[in-house]
Coordinates of C-alpha atoms and ligand atoms in Angstrom, one line a residue:
M79 CA -22.0 -6.3 -15.2
V80 CA -21.7 -7.2 -18.9
R81 CA -19.1 -6.2 -20.5
P82 CA -20.4 -4.9 -24.3
A83 CA -19.5 -7.5 -26.9
S84 CA -17.5 -5.0 -29.1
R85 CA -14.9 -2.6 -27.8
G86 CA -16.5 -0.5 -31.3
C87 CA -19.8 -0.4 -29.5
V88 CA -19.0 3.2 -28.8
Y89 CA -22.6 4.3 -27.8
L90 CA -22.6 1.8 -25.2
A91 CA -19.2 2.4 -23.8
L92 CA -20.1 6.3 -23.5
L93 CA -23.3 5.4 -21.4
T94 CA -21.3 3.4 -18.9
L95 CA -18.0 4.9 -18.8
F96 CA -18.6 7.4 -16.1
A97 CA -21.9 5.5 -14.7
P98 CA -21.5 2.7 -11.7
P99 CA -22.0 -0.6 -12.3
A100 CA -25.3 -2.0 -12.8
S101 CA -25.7 -2.9 -9.3
Q102 CA -26.7 0.0 -7.5
H103 CA -24.1 -0.2 -4.8
T104 CA -20.5 0.4 -5.2
L105 CA -17.5 -0.9 -3.7
R106 CA -17.3 2.5 -1.6
D107 CA -20.8 2.0 -0.5
A108 CA -20.1 -1.8 0.6
A109 CA -17.1 -0.6 2.5
D110 CA -19.0 1.9 4.1
H111 CA -21.5 -0.7 5.2
A112 CA -18.7 -3.0 6.6
H113 CA -17.0 -0.1 8.4
L114 CA -13.6 -0.8 6.3
L115 CA -11.2 1.2 4.8
F116 CA -11.1 0.4 1.0
G117 CA -8.4 2.1 -0.8
T118 CA -5.9 1.8 -3.7
A119 CA -2.6 2.8 -4.7
V120 CA -2.6 6.2 -6.9
R121 CA -0.5 8.0 -9.2
A122 CA -1.1 11.5 -9.7
Q123 CA -0.6 12.1 -13.2
R124 CA -3.3 9.8 -13.9
L125 CA -6.0 11.8 -12.0
S126 CA -6.4 14.2 -15.1
E127 CA -7.8 10.8 -16.9
A128 CA -11.5 11.5 -16.2
A129 CA -12.2 7.8 -15.9
Y130 CA -9.6 7.0 -13.5
A131 CA -10.6 9.9 -11.4
S132 CA -14.3 9.3 -11.5
T133 CA -13.8 5.4 -10.7
L134 CA -11.6 6.3 -8.1
A135 CA -13.8 8.7 -6.0
R136 CA -16.7 6.2 -6.8
E137 CA -15.2 3.3 -5.8
F138 CA -12.9 3.7 -2.6
N139 CA -13.2 5.5 0.9
L140 CA -9.1 5.4 1.1
L141 CA -6.5 6.5 -1.6
E142 CA -2.2 6.2 -0.9
P143 CA 0.0 8.0 -3.4
E144 CA 1.8 4.9 -5.5
D145 CA 5.2 6.8 -5.7
A146 CA 4.6 10.5 -5.0
M147 CA 5.6 10.2 -1.0
K148 CA 8.7 8.2 -1.8
W149 CA 12.2 10.0 -1.6
E150 CA 12.8 10.2 -5.5
T151 CA 9.9 12.3 -5.4
L152 CA 9.9 14.5 -2.6
R153 CA 13.5 15.0 -2.4
P154 CA 14.8 16.4 -5.6
D155 CA 18.1 17.9 -3.8
P156 CA 19.4 18.1 -0.3
K157 CA 17.9 21.1 0.7
S158 CA 14.2 20.8 -1.1
F159 CA 11.2 19.3 -0.4
D160 CA 9.1 18.9 -3.8
F161 CA 5.4 18.2 -2.1
S162 CA 3.5 18.7 -5.7
Q163 CA 2.4 15.3 -6.6
A164 CA 1.7 14.6 -3.4
D165 CA -0.2 17.5 -2.6
R166 CA -2.4 16.7 -5.9
I167 CA -3.5 13.4 -4.4
V168 CA -3.8 14.4 -1.1
D169 CA -6.0 17.5 -2.5
F170 CA -7.9 14.9 -4.4
A171 CA -8.9 12.9 -1.5
I172 CA -10.1 15.5 0.9
A173 CA -12.2 16.8 -2.2
H174 CA -13.7 13.4 -2.2
G175 CA -14.0 12.5 1.3
M176 CA -11.9 9.9 1.2
K177 CA -8.9 9.3 4.0
V178 CA -5.1 8.8 3.2
R179 CA -2.4 6.6 4.1
G180 CA 1.4 8.0 3.5
H181 CA 4.0 5.8 1.7
T182 CA 6.6 5.5 2.8
L183 CA 9.1 7.5 5.1
V184 CA 11.8 5.0 5.2
W185 CA 12.7 2.5 2.5
H186 CA 16.0 1.0 0.9
R187 CA 14.6 1.9 -2.7
Q188 CA 13.5 4.9 -4.6
N189 CA 16.1 6.8 -3.1
P190 CA 17.6 9.8 -5.0
P191 CA 21.2 9.7 -5.9
W192 CA 22.4 12.6 -4.1
L193 CA 21.1 10.4 -0.9
A194 CA 22.0 6.8 -1.8
E195 CA 25.7 7.7 -3.1
G196 CA 26.4 10.7 -1.2
H197 CA 28.9 9.0 1.4
Y198 CA 27.7 10.5 4.5
T199 CA 28.5 9.5 7.9
P200 CA 25.8 7.8 10.6
A201 CA 25.6 11.1 12.5
Q202 CA 24.9 13.2 9.2
L203 CA 22.4 10.7 8.1
A204 CA 20.8 10.6 11.4
E205 CA 20.2 14.4 10.8
I206 CA 19.1 14.2 7.1
L207 CA 16.5 11.1 8.0
E208 CA 15.3 13.0 10.9
K209 CA 14.6 16.1 9.3
H210 CA 12.8 14.2 6.4
I211 CA 10.8 12.4 8.5
K212 CA 9.4 15.5 10.6
T213 CA 9.2 18.0 7.8
V214 CA 7.2 15.1 5.4
V215 CA 4.9 14.2 8.8
R216 CA 4.5 17.7 9.6
H217 CA 3.4 18.8 6.3
Y218 CA 0.4 16.1 6.0
R219 CA -0.4 16.3 9.6
G220 CA -4.2 16.2 10.2
R221 CA -4.5 14.6 6.7
V222 CA -2.7 11.5 6.8
F223 CA -4.2 9.8 8.9
A224 CA -1.6 6.5 9.0
W225 CA 1.9 6.3 7.8
D226 CA 4.0 3.5 6.6
V227 CA 7.0 4.3 8.9
I228 CA 9.6 1.9 7.4
N229 CA 9.0 -0.1 4.6
E230 CA 10.4 -3.5 3.8
A231 CA 13.2 -3.6 6.5
L232 CA 13.4 -8.1 6.6
D233 CA 15.1 -9.9 4.6
E234 CA 17.8 -12.7 3.6
P235 CA 20.3 -14.1 4.0
V236 CA 18.4 -15.6 7.4
L237 CA 15.1 -14.9 5.9
G238 CA 13.5 -12.5 8.7
S239 CA 16.8 -10.7 9.3
L240 CA 17.3 -7.2 9.2
R241 CA 18.3 -6.0 5.7
S242 CA 21.7 -4.4 5.2
T243 CA 20.7 -0.9 4.3
L244 CA 21.6 3.0 3.6
W245 CA 19.3 3.5 7.1
Y246 CA 20.6 0.4 9.4
D247 CA 24.4 -0.7 8.6
Q248 CA 25.5 0.8 5.6
P249 CA 26.4 3.1 7.2
G250 CA 23.3 3.3 8.8
I251 CA 22.1 6.4 11.0
G252 CA 24.2 5.1 14.5
S253 CA 22.6 2.2 15.0
A254 CA 24.2 -0.7 13.1
Q255 CA 24.2 -4.1 14.3
K256 CA 21.8 -3.1 17.6
G257 CA 18.9 -5.0 15.8
T258 CA 15.9 -2.8 15.5
A259 CA 16.9 0.1 17.7
Y260 CA 17.3 2.3 14.0
I261 CA 13.4 1.1 13.0
E262 CA 12.5 2.5 16.9
R263 CA 14.3 5.9 16.2
C264 CA 12.0 6.2 13.1
F265 CA 9.0 5.4 14.7
R266 CA 9.5 7.8 17.7
W267 CA 10.8 10.9 15.2
A268 CA 7.3 10.6 13.3
H269 CA 5.2 10.1 16.6
E270 CA 6.9 13.4 17.8
A271 CA 5.9 15.5 14.2
D272 CA 2.4 14.2 14.7
P273 CA 1.1 12.2 18.0
E274 CA -2.6 11.6 16.0
A275 CA -1.0 9.7 13.2
L276 CA -1.3 5.9 13.2
L277 CA 2.2 4.7 12.7
F278 CA 2.9 1.6 10.9
Y279 CA 5.7 -1.3 10.3
N280 CA 4.7 -2.2 6.5
E281 CA 5.9 -5.6 4.7
A282 CA 6.6 -7.9 2.0
E283 CA 5.9 -11.7 2.0
A284 CA 5.3 -11.6 5.8
E285 CA 1.2 -12.5 4.9
T286 CA 1.7 -16.2 6.0
M287 CA 3.1 -17.5 8.9
N288 CA 6.3 -17.7 7.9
P289 CA 10.2 -16.7 9.1
K290 CA 9.6 -13.0 8.2
S291 CA 6.3 -12.4 9.9
D292 CA 7.6 -14.3 13.1
A293 CA 10.7 -11.6 13.2
V294 CA 7.9 -9.2 12.3
Y295 CA 5.8 -10.4 15.2
A296 CA 8.7 -10.2 17.5
M297 CA 9.3 -6.9 16.9
V298 CA 5.7 -5.8 17.2
Q299 CA 5.9 -7.6 20.7
D300 CA 8.5 -5.7 21.7
F301 CA 8.0 -2.4 20.3
R302 CA 4.5 -2.6 22.2
R303 CA 5.7 -4.0 25.4
R304 CA 8.5 -1.0 26.0
G305 CA 5.7 1.7 24.6
V306 CA 7.4 2.9 21.1
P307 CA 4.9 4.0 19.4
L308 CA 3.6 1.6 17.0
D309 CA 0.3 1.3 15.9
G310 CA -0.3 -1.1 13.1
V311 CA 1.3 -3.5 10.7
G312 CA 0.7 -3.3 6.9
L313 CA 0.9 -6.5 5.1
E314 CA 1.5 -6.4 1.3
M315 CA -0.3 -8.9 -0.5
H316 CA 1.1 -8.9 -3.8
I317 CA -0.5 -12.7 -4.7
S318 CA 0.7 -14.6 -7.4
N319 CA -0.2 -18.3 -5.9
L320 CA -3.6 -18.6 -7.3
H321 CA -4.6 -21.5 -4.3
P322 CA -2.8 -18.8 -1.3
D323 CA -3.0 -20.8 2.0
M324 CA -5.7 -18.9 3.2
A325 CA -5.9 -20.5 6.8
S326 CA -2.0 -19.4 7.4
I327 CA -2.7 -15.6 6.4
S328 CA -6.0 -15.7 8.7
A329 CA -4.3 -17.2 12.0
N330 CA -1.8 -14.6 10.8
I331 CA -3.4 -11.6 10.8
G332 CA -5.5 -12.9 14.2
R333 CA -1.7 -12.8 15.7
F334 CA -1.1 -9.3 15.2
T335 CA -4.3 -7.9 15.8
A336 CA -3.9 -9.8 19.2
L337 CA -1.1 -7.8 19.8
G338 CA -3.4 -4.6 20.2
V339 CA -2.1 -3.1 16.9
Q340 CA -4.3 -2.9 13.5
V341 CA -3.7 -4.7 10.6
H342 CA -3.9 -3.2 6.8
I343 CA -3.7 -4.8 3.9
T344 CA -1.7 -2.2 2.1
E345 CA -0.8 -3.4 -1.6
L346 CA -3.0 -6.3 -2.8
D347 CA -2.8 -7.4 -6.4
V348 CA -3.2 -10.7 -7.7
S349 CA -1.4 -11.2 -10.7
L350 CA -2.4 -13.5 -13.7
A351 CA -0.2 -15.2 -16.7
V352 CA -0.9 -13.2 -19.4
G353 CA -0.7 -14.0 -23.5
A354 CA 0.9 -11.3 -25.7
N355 CA -2.4 -9.8 -26.2
G356 CA -2.3 -9.0 -22.5
D357 CA -5.3 -11.1 -21.6
P358 CA -5.7 -14.0 -19.3
T359 CA -7.9 -17.2 -19.8
P360 CA -11.2 -17.0 -17.9
E361 CA -10.7 -19.8 -15.7
D362 CA -7.9 -17.2 -14.1
L363 CA -10.1 -14.5 -13.4
R364 CA -12.4 -16.7 -11.7
L365 CA -9.7 -18.3 -9.3
Q366 CA -8.5 -14.4 -9.1
A367 CA -12.0 -13.6 -7.9
E368 CA -12.2 -16.3 -5.3
V369 CA -8.9 -14.9 -4.0
Y370 CA -9.7 -11.5 -3.7
R371 CA -13.2 -12.7 -1.8
Q372 CA -10.9 -14.6 0.5
I373 CA -8.4 -12.0 1.4
A374 CA -11.2 -9.8 2.1
T375 CA -13.2 -12.3 4.0
A376 CA -9.8 -12.8 6.4
C377 CA -9.8 -9.2 7.1
L378 CA -13.3 -8.9 7.9
S379 CA -13.2 -11.8 9.7
H380 CA -10.3 -9.8 12.5
P381 CA -12.0 -6.7 14.1
G382 CA -8.6 -5.2 14.2
C383 CA -8.0 -5.5 10.4
T384 CA -9.5 -1.9 9.7
A385 CA -8.6 -1.5 6.1
I386 CA -7.9 -3.1 2.8
Q387 CA -6.0 -1.7 -0.1
T388 CA -5.3 -2.6 -3.7
W389 CA -2.2 -2.1 -5.5
G390 CA -3.8 0.5 -8.5
F391 CA -7.5 -0.4 -9.4
T392 CA -7.3 -0.6 -13.3
D393 CA -5.3 -3.3 -15.6
K394 CA -4.1 0.0 -17.5
Y395 CA -1.9 0.8 -14.9
S396 CA -0.3 -1.8 -13.1
W397 CA 3.3 -2.5 -11.4
I398 CA 2.7 -5.8 -12.5
G399 CA 3.8 -5.5 -16.1
S400 CA 7.2 -4.0 -15.7
H401 CA 7.9 -5.8 -12.8
S402 CA 7.2 -9.3 -14.1
R403 CA 8.4 -8.2 -17.9
G404 CA 5.3 -8.5 -19.5
K405 CA 4.6 -12.4 -18.4
Q406 CA 1.9 -11.4 -15.5
G407 CA -0.8 -9.2 -15.5
A408 CA -4.3 -8.6 -15.2
A409 CA -3.8 -8.5 -11.4
L410 CA -6.2 -5.5 -10.5
P411 CA -10.4 -5.7 -10.0
F412 CA -10.9 -3.4 -13.0
D413 CA -10.0 -3.9 -16.6
R414 CA -8.3 -1.8 -18.9
D415 CA -11.3 0.1 -20.2
Y416 CA -12.5 0.5 -16.4
F417 CA -15.0 -2.0 -16.5
P418 CA -15.3 -4.3 -13.5
K419 CA -14.1 -7.6 -13.2
P420 CA -15.1 -10.7 -11.3
A421 CA -12.6 -9.2 -8.4
Y422 CA -14.2 -6.7 -8.1
E423 CA -17.8 -8.3 -7.6
A424 CA -16.1 -10.5 -5.1
L425 CA -14.9 -7.9 -3.3
R426 CA -17.9 -5.9 -3.2
G427 CA -19.8 -9.4 -2.2
A428 CA -17.8 -10.2 0.5
L429 CA -17.9 -6.7 1.7
E430 CA -21.9 -6.3 1.4
Q431 CA -22.0 -9.9 3.6
S432 CA -20.2 -8.6 6.3
K433 CA -22.1 -7.9 9.7
G434 CA -20.3 -5.1 10.2
H435 CA -16.5 -4.4 11.6
Ligands
XIL698 C1 6.2 0.3 -6.6 C2 5.2 0.9 -7.4 O1 4.1 0.2 -7.9 C3 6.3 1.2 -8.9 O2 5.6 2.3 -9.5 C4 7.5 1.9 -8.6 O3 8.2 1.9 -10.0 C5 8.4 0.8 -8.0 O4 7.5 0.5 -6.7 N1 6.1 -2.6 -2.4 C6 6.2 -1.5 -2.0 C7 5.7 0.0 -3.0 O5 6.2 -0.6 -1.0 O6 6.0 0.9 -2.8 C8 6.2 -0.7 -4.4 O7 5.7 -0.1 -5.4 C9 5.7 -2.4 -5.0 C10 6.2 -3.1 -3.7

């Protein structure tokens, strides 16, 4: 699709704003053809913007709330649950025939002050967490098909060791210093609440073969052997290196799927250096497209890699800007005006070339 030369060209813009891109097939068509779930992270407050909602429904068959299912949104106080934003997103998905991934039941970030600074005992925290997991998973039973049960539990000081958090050992839920035992308890609670839901462990910087992905691998292997209800691994895939080690990424996806679990690429974005006007160079846009294409191809080459999600879809709304203090941006397949970028064409091309998944 050719972007109109002038932003002032109102007539052309109006004509193209709500229409599919020039090629007859959308990304969603290509994903359906490839038998792949292709989704994106969604912000409830943007659904009332026509271009946002129409692009989302047209291009994706899967979505995930970007922040609306995190504790700080769901849990305004210790006694209540506020599902309003998350429900809006889930209702949108159902109305448009899309599947929903839930994100995330347990994380060390975006927790409300009453929880993070509540000075609860391990026994109290265990009760609070079990109730949270079961209430949220039951609320969405039959509507959320897969959950990120635990997010980013591994980190330094030794890369790949368990991160010291409220849930693990600060003070934890009663399984401090017992390795992955606290994670296991969370998976069991989620499974009790919805035995049909697929349960994922989601992690950052574990996309290549490295000490962190080794630690995830050891945990998944152990859980599978002992029958802990874990169905998949989420690899976030926030990329800023325009020449990622694709052989290592592909081998890593392969070793997880060989354990019999699914892999979802959960938070794909490819951030670029941007100038003061927020624009990247044309060469970087080309390299970015190539990275998107390679990631999609790597997933499609493993039958157990069953979903890809981008972390947002338009450069108008992306966490990268604030995360990088404005130095990086332009990370997503659609530009700020919802026009498809080279990355979009690359993704769709990779999916269209797939022999079926
Ligand atoms: C980010 C959201 O995109 C932002 O809106 C929010 O302010 C901070 O969190 N890893 C994750 C996501 O698992 O939940 C994070 O999302 C990005 C990093």
